[in-house]
Amino acid sequence: ETQPGTVDSTSTVPVASADISSTTSTPDLIDQTDTGGGVGDVALSPLAALVESAGNMRLDLDGALDALGPEPVGLSIPDIDLVDVRVKDVGVQANGEMEIPGATEVGWYRWSPSPGEPGSSVLAAHIAFGGRDGVFRNLDDLQVGDRFVVHYDDDSTREFEITERAQYDKKQLPLSRIFSKDGGPSVVLITCGGDFNRSANAYVDNVVAYAIPVGSGQ
């Protein structure tokens, strides 16, 4: 994750193992600790190991995507001045690194549920990238009770309400909660935050906002 005016980071985001190509280098979102296991000669991060063991909930036995609700294509968060920002479905590279789009888009982790479906839907974006602010630059300004709208590929929309905002050291990120595939529907918005470590060219923390569908009664 790079601050505006700095050189792009070449670090990547460990998430899961899959043969999906990446179109851009991505900054640290989650700590890259080596757990000693991996795909081929590539060691998996803690998150990669977690997602690999949980399986891919959006793949059927033939390897095709199941239609588990409409897919998100846009995001509006009025309280931080985001209006219909493009949401791009992202996966992982062969080495277990999550794809994150550029500064102007949000990545929906396609192996997570569609927002509003049971389980935790993960939407990630940069705080800064390529010398400019990312769309989640002001994510830490969100407050409990703030609302946002997800736009879907079937032209429908759904409103969500923030229930909690937290900041974690990257080594203490609650992976099982953020990437939960059980329980009621929730959305997790995640970016980098905290102090900027210039020697590592990365932020030391993650900012996470948790939300539920409006009217869900959770």
Coordinates of C-alpha atoms in Angstrom, one line a residue:
E1 CA 0.0 0.0 0.0
T2 CA 1.6 3.3 -1.0
Q3 CA 1.0 6.8 0.1
P4 CA 0.2 9.4 -2.6
G5 CA 3.4 10.5 -4.3
T6 CA 5.4 7.4 -3.5
V7 CA 6.5 4.5 -5.6
D8 CA 4.0 1.6 -5.9
S9 CA 4.6 -1.3 -3.6
T10 CA 5.3 -4.6 -5.1
S11 CA 4.0 -6.7 -2.1
T12 CA 0.9 -8.7 -2.5
V13 CA -2.1 -9.8 -0.5
P14 CA -2.0 -13.4 0.7
V15 CA -5.5 -14.9 0.6
A16 CA -6.0 -18.3 -1.0
S17 CA -4.7 -20.7 -3.6
A18 CA -6.2 -20.7 -7.1
D19 CA -5.0 -20.4 -10.7
I20 CA -6.3 -16.9 -11.4
S21 CA -4.1 -14.3 -13.1
S22 CA -3.5 -10.8 -11.6
T23 CA -3.4 -7.7 -13.7
T24 CA -1.6 -5.5 -11.1
S25 CA 0.8 -5.8 -8.2
T26 CA -1.1 -5.3 -5.0
P27 CA -0.1 -3.8 -1.6
D28 CA -0.2 -5.5 1.7
L29 CA -3.7 -5.9 3.1
I30 CA -3.0 -8.9 5.3
D31 CA 0.3 -10.1 6.9
Q32 CA 2.3 -12.5 4.8
T33 CA 3.6 -14.8 7.5
D34 CA 4.9 -18.1 6.2
T35 CA 3.0 -21.1 7.7
G36 CA 5.2 -23.7 6.1
G37 CA 2.5 -25.1 3.8
G38 CA 1.6 -24.1 0.3
V39 CA 0.9 -24.8 -3.3
G40 CA 3.9 -26.4 -5.0
D41 CA 6.9 -24.5 -3.7
V42 CA 4.8 -21.4 -2.7
A43 CA 4.2 -21.0 1.0
L44 CA 0.6 -20.1 2.0
S45 CA -0.2 -17.2 4.4
P46 CA -2.5 -17.9 7.4
L47 CA -5.4 -16.6 5.4
A48 CA -4.5 -18.6 2.4
A49 CA -4.5 -21.8 4.5
L50 CA -7.8 -20.9 6.0
V51 CA -9.6 -20.3 2.7
E52 CA -8.0 -23.4 1.1
S53 CA -9.2 -25.6 3.9
A54 CA -12.7 -24.1 3.9
G55 CA -13.1 -24.7 0.2
N56 CA -14.6 -22.5 -2.5
M57 CA -18.2 -21.9 -1.8
R58 CA -19.0 -20.5 -5.3
L59 CA -17.7 -23.4 -7.3
D60 CA -19.7 -26.4 -8.2
L61 CA -18.3 -29.9 -8.9
D62 CA -17.6 -28.9 -12.5
G63 CA -15.6 -25.9 -11.5
A64 CA -18.2 -23.4 -12.8
L65 CA -19.5 -20.5 -10.8
D66 CA -22.8 -21.1 -9.1
A67 CA -25.4 -18.4 -9.1
L68 CA -25.6 -17.6 -5.4
G69 CA -27.4 -14.3 -5.7
P70 CA -26.7 -11.4 -8.1
E71 CA -23.1 -10.2 -8.2
P72 CA -22.1 -6.8 -6.9
V73 CA -21.0 -4.3 -9.5
G74 CA -21.2 -0.9 -7.7
L75 CA -20.9 0.6 -4.2
S76 CA -22.2 3.9 -2.9
I77 CA -21.2 5.2 0.6
P78 CA -22.6 8.7 1.0
D79 CA -20.9 9.3 4.4
I80 CA -17.4 9.1 2.8
D81 CA -18.5 10.7 -0.6
L82 CA -18.4 7.5 -2.7
V83 CA -21.1 7.4 -5.4
D84 CA -21.6 4.3 -7.5
V85 CA -17.9 3.2 -7.4
R86 CA -17.3 0.2 -9.6
V87 CA -17.0 -3.1 -7.9
K88 CA -14.9 -5.7 -9.7
D89 CA -14.9 -9.4 -8.9
V90 CA -11.4 -10.5 -7.9
G91 CA -9.9 -13.8 -7.1
V92 CA -6.4 -15.0 -6.3
Q93 CA -3.2 -15.7 -8.1
A94 CA -1.6 -19.1 -8.3
N95 CA 0.6 -18.3 -5.3
G96 CA -2.3 -17.5 -3.0
E97 CA -2.3 -13.7 -3.3
M98 CA -5.5 -11.8 -3.5
E99 CA -6.1 -9.5 -6.4
I100 CA -6.9 -5.9 -5.6
P101 CA -8.0 -3.5 -8.3
G102 CA -6.5 0.0 -8.8
A103 CA -7.2 3.2 -6.8
T104 CA -10.6 3.8 -8.3
E105 CA -12.3 0.4 -7.8
V106 CA -13.4 -1.9 -5.1
G107 CA -12.6 -5.6 -5.2
W108 CA -15.3 -8.1 -4.2
Y109 CA -13.7 -11.4 -3.2
R110 CA -15.6 -13.7 -5.5
W111 CA -15.1 -16.8 -3.3
S112 CA -17.1 -15.0 -0.6
P113 CA -20.9 -14.7 -0.8
S114 CA -22.7 -12.0 -2.7
P115 CA -23.5 -9.2 -0.3
G116 CA -26.8 -10.1 1.4
E117 CA -26.3 -13.8 1.1
P118 CA -25.5 -15.9 4.2
G119 CA -21.9 -15.6 5.4
S120 CA -19.4 -12.7 5.1
S121 CA -19.0 -10.9 1.8
V122 CA -15.6 -9.2 1.5
L123 CA -15.1 -5.9 -0.3
A124 CA -11.5 -4.6 -0.3
A125 CA -9.9 -1.5 -1.7
H126 CA -6.8 0.6 -1.4
I127 CA -6.3 3.5 1.0
A128 CA -3.7 4.7 -1.6
F129 CA -2.2 3.3 -4.7
G130 CA -0.2 4.5 -7.7
G131 CA 0.5 7.9 -6.1
R132 CA -3.1 8.8 -5.4
D133 CA -5.8 8.2 -2.8
G134 CA -7.7 5.0 -3.1
V135 CA -11.5 4.8 -2.8
F136 CA -11.3 3.6 0.8
R137 CA -9.0 6.4 1.9
N138 CA -11.7 7.6 4.4
L139 CA -13.1 4.2 5.4
D140 CA -12.0 4.9 9.0
D141 CA -14.4 7.9 9.1
L142 CA -17.4 5.5 9.0
Q143 CA -19.5 5.4 12.1
V144 CA -21.9 2.8 13.5
G145 CA -25.3 3.4 12.0
D146 CA -23.9 4.8 8.7
R147 CA -25.4 3.1 5.6
F148 CA -24.2 2.2 2.2
V149 CA -25.8 0.7 -1.0
V150 CA -24.6 -2.2 -3.0
H151 CA -25.6 -2.2 -6.7
Y152 CA -25.9 -5.6 -8.4
D153 CA -25.6 -6.9 -12.0
D154 CA -29.4 -7.5 -12.2
D155 CA -30.0 -3.8 -11.6
S156 CA -31.2 -4.3 -8.1
T157 CA -29.7 -2.6 -5.0
R158 CA -29.5 -3.4 -1.3
E159 CA -28.8 -1.2 1.7
F160 CA -26.5 -2.1 4.5
E161 CA -25.8 -0.6 7.9
I162 CA -22.4 -0.3 9.7
T163 CA -22.5 -2.2 13.0
E164 CA -18.9 -2.0 14.0
R165 CA -15.6 -0.4 12.9
A166 CA -12.3 -1.8 14.0
Q167 CA -8.6 -1.4 13.4
Y168 CA -6.2 -4.4 13.7
D169 CA -2.6 -5.0 13.6
K170 CA -2.1 -7.0 10.4
K171 CA -0.8 -9.9 12.4
Q172 CA -3.9 -10.0 14.6
L173 CA -6.6 -9.7 11.8
P174 CA -9.6 -12.0 12.8
L175 CA -9.5 -14.0 9.6
S176 CA -12.1 -16.5 10.6
R177 CA -14.6 -13.7 11.3
I178 CA -13.8 -11.7 8.2
F179 CA -14.0 -14.7 5.8
S180 CA -16.8 -16.5 7.6
K181 CA -18.9 -18.7 5.3
D182 CA -21.5 -19.3 8.0
G183 CA -24.1 -17.3 9.9
G184 CA -26.3 -14.5 8.8
P185 CA -25.5 -12.2 5.9
S186 CA -22.8 -9.6 6.5
V187 CA -20.5 -7.3 4.5
V188 CA -16.9 -6.6 5.5
L189 CA -15.2 -3.5 4.1
I190 CA -11.5 -3.6 4.5
T191 CA -8.4 -1.5 3.7
C192 CA -5.1 -0.6 5.2
G193 CA -4.6 2.0 7.9
G194 CA -2.6 3.0 10.9
D195 CA 1.0 4.2 10.7
F196 CA 2.9 3.9 7.4
N197 CA 6.1 1.9 7.6
R198 CA 8.4 3.5 5.1
S199 CA 11.0 0.7 5.3
A200 CA 8.4 -1.9 4.4
N201 CA 6.4 0.5 2.1
A202 CA 3.2 -0.6 3.8
Y203 CA 0.7 0.4 6.4
V204 CA 0.9 -1.5 9.7
D205 CA -2.8 -2.0 10.3
N206 CA -6.1 -2.9 8.6
V207 CA -9.2 -0.9 9.0
V208 CA -12.3 -3.1 8.9
A209 CA -16.0 -2.0 8.9
Y210 CA -18.7 -4.7 9.5
A211 CA -22.2 -4.3 8.2
I212 CA -25.5 -6.1 7.9
P213 CA -28.5 -5.7 5.6
V214 CA -30.9 -3.0 6.7
G215 CA -34.0 -4.6 8.2
S216 CA -32.3 -8.0 8.7
G217 CA -32.9 -7.9 12.5
Q218 CA -29.5 -9.4 13.3

